[in-house]
Tab-separated table of C-alpha atoms in Angstrom:
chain	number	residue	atom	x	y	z
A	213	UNK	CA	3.456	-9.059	2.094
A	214	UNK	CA	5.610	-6.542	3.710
A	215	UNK	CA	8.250	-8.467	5.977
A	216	UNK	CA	10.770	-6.662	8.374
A	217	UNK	CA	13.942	-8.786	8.463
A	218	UNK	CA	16.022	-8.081	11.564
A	219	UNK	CA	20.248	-7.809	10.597
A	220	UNK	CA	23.141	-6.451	11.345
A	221	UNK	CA	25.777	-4.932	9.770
A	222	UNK	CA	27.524	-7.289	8.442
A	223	UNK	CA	24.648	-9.028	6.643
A	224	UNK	CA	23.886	-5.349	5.595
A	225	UNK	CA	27.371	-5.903	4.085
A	226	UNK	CA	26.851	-9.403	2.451
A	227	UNK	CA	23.428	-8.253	0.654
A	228	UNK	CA	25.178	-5.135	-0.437
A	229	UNK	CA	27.810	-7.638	-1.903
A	230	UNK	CA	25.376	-10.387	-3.094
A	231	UNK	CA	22.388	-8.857	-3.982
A	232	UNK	CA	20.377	-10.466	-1.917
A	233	UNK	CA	19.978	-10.827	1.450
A	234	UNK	CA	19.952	-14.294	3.585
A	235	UNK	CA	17.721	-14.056	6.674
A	236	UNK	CA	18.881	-16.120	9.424
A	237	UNK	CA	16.488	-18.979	9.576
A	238	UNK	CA	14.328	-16.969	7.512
A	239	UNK	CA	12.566	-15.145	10.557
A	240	UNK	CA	10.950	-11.826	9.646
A	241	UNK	CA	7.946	-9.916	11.229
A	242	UNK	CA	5.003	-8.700	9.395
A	243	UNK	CA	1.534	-7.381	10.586
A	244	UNK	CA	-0.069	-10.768	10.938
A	245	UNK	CA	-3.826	-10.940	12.007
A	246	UNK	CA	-2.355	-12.270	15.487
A	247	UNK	CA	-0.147	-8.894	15.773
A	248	UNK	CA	-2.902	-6.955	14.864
A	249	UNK	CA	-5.513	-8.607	17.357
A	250	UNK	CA	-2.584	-7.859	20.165
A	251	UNK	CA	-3.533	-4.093	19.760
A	252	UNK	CA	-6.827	-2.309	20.662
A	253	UNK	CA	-6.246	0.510	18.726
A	254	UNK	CA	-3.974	1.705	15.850
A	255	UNK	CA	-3.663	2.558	12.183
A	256	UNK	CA	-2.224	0.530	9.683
A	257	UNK	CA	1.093	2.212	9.587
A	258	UNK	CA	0.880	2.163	13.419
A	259	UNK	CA	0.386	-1.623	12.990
A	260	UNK	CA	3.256	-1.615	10.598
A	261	UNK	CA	5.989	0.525	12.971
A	262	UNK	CA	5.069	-2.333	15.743
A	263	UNK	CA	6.075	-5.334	13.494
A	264	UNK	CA	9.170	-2.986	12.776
A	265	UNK	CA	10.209	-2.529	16.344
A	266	UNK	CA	9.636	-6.516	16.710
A	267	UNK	CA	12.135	-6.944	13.989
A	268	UNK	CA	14.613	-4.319	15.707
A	269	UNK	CA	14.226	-5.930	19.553
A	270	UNK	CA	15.268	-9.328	16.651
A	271	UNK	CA	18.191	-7.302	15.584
A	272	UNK	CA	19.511	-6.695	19.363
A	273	UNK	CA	19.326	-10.601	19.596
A	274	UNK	CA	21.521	-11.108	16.933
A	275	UNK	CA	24.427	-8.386	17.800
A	276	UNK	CA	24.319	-9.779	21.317
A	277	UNK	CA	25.582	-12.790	20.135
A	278	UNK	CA	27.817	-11.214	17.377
A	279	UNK	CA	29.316	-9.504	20.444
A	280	UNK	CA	29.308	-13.151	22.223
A	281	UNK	CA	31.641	-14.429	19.571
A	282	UNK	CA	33.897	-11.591	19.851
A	283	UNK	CA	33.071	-9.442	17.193
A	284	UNK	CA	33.687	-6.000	18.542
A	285	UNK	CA	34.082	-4.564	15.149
A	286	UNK	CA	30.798	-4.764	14.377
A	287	UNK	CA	28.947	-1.773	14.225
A	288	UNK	CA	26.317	-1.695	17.280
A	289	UNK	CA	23.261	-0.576	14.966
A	290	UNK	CA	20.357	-2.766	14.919
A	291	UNK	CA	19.579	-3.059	11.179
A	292	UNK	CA	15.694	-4.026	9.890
A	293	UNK	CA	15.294	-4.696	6.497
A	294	UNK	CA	11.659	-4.023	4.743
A	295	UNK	CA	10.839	-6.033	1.887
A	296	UNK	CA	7.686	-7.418	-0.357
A	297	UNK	CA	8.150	-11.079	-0.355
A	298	UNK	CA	5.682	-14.089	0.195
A	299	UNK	CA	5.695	-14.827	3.956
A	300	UNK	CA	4.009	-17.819	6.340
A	301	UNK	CA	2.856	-17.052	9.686
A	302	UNK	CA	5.068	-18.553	12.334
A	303	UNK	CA	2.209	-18.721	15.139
A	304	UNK	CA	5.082	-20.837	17.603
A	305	UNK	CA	7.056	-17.581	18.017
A	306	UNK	CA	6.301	-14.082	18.921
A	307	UNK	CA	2.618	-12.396	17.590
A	308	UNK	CA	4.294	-10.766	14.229
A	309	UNK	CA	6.973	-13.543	13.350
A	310	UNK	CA	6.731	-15.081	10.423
A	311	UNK	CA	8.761	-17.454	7.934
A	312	UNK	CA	10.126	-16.281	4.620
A	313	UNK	CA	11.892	-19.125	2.341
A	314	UNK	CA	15.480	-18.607	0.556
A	315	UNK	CA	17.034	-15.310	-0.137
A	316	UNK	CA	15.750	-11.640	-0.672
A	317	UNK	CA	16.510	-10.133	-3.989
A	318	UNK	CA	17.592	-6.232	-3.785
A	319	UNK	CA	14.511	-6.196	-5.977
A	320	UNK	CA	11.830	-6.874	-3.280
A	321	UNK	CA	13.785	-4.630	-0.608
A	322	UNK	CA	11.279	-1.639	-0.146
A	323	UNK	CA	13.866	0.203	2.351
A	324	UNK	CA	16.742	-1.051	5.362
A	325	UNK	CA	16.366	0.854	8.298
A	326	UNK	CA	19.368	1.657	10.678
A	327	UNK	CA	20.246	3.240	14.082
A	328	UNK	CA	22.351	6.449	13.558
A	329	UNK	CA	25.698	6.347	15.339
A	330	UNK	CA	24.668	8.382	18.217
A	331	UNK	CA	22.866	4.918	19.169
A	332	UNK	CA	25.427	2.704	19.215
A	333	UNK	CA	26.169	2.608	23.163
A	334	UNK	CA	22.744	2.002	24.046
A	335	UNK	CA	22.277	-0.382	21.694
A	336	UNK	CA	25.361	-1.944	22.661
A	337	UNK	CA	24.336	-2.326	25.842
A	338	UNK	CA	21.139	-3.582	25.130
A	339	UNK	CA	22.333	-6.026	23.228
A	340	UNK	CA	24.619	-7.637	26.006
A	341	UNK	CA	20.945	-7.451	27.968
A	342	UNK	CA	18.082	-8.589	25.593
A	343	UNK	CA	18.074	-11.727	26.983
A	344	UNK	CA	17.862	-11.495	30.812
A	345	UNK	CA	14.928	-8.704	29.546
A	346	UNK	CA	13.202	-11.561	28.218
A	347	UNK	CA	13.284	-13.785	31.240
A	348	UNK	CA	11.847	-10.391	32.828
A	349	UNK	CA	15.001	-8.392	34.325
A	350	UNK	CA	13.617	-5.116	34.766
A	351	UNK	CA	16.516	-3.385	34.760
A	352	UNK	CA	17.570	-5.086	31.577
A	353	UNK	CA	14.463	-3.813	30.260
A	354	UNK	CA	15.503	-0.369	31.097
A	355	UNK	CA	18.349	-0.752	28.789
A	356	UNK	CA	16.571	-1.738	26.083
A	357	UNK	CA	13.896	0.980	26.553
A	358	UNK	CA	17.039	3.024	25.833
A	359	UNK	CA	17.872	1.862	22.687
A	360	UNK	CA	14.729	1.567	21.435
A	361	UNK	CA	14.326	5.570	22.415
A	362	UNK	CA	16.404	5.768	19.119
A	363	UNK	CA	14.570	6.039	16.291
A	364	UNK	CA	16.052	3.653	13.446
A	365	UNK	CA	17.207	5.824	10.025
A	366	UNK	CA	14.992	5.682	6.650
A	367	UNK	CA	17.354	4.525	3.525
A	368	UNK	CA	16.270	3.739	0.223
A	369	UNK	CA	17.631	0.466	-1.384
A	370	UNK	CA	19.802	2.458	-3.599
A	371	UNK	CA	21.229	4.340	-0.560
A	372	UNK	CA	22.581	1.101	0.920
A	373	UNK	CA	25.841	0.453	-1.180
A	374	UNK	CA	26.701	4.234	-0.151
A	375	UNK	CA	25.265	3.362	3.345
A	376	UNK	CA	27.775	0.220	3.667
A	377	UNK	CA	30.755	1.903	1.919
A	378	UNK	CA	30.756	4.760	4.430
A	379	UNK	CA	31.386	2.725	6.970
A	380	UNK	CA	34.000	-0.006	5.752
């Protein structure tokens, strides 16, 4: 099944290291048959992009509280990682969540999409507001409309090293 695994940079920076990468609590997003019911229309790739931006709206959960703890290095780039692995459907959380078990080999990651740095103030900011968006703050929902204006950047998995290098 194709999983997107929301990340951040530094996890970007561990898998590079590692080989694999360790999702926290193993949440992903896939297109589930509960996702796909959620939408009256749409291709399959259309299907697919939406489990995507589920996984990025994941990632701005996890900088915000990377940013919490005081980590102001990091990189404000919401990071999604696609990848072939077995998944189970997690029908307690959000439509396209589901639960992958242990680590991701380098071998099953399909590609790692990441915002360019001409996103990084929006999604800062959005970050710092994901979670008064989700009790319904509208204008916190605003800011993460803005982030989410950015499109995320296509790697391959053999671009990432270079990717993470760059940046160090």
């Amino acid at each position: 099944m194709r999983v997107y695994i929301p990340a951040t940079w530094p996890l970007l920076a561990r898998m590079v290291k590692n080989g694999r990468l360790d999702p926290l609590g193993g949440t992903a997003f896939a297109l589930t048959p509960k996702l796909r019911e959620s939408y009256t229309a749409g291709d399959e790739e259309e299907l697919e992009y939406a489990a995507m931006a589920e996984a990025a709206r994941a990632s701005l959960r996890l900088l915000g509280v990377e940013f919490g703890l005081g980590e102001d290095s990091v990189p404000a780039r919401r990071v999604v990682v696609a990848a072939d692995v077995e998944a189970t459907l997690r029908p307690d959380l959000d439509d396209g969540a589901v639960r992958i078990s242990g680590g991701v080999p380098m071998t099953a990651v399909a590609a790692v999409h990441v915002d360019t740095e001409e996103a990084e103030y929006a999604v800062r900011q959005a970050a710092a507001a994901v979670d008064a968006a989700d009790m319904g703050d509208l204008d916190a929902e605003f800011l993460i409309g803005e982030a989410e204006d950015h499109e995320l950047a296509w790697y391959a998995p053999s671009e990432v090293a270079f990717l993470v290098e760059l940046s160090d």
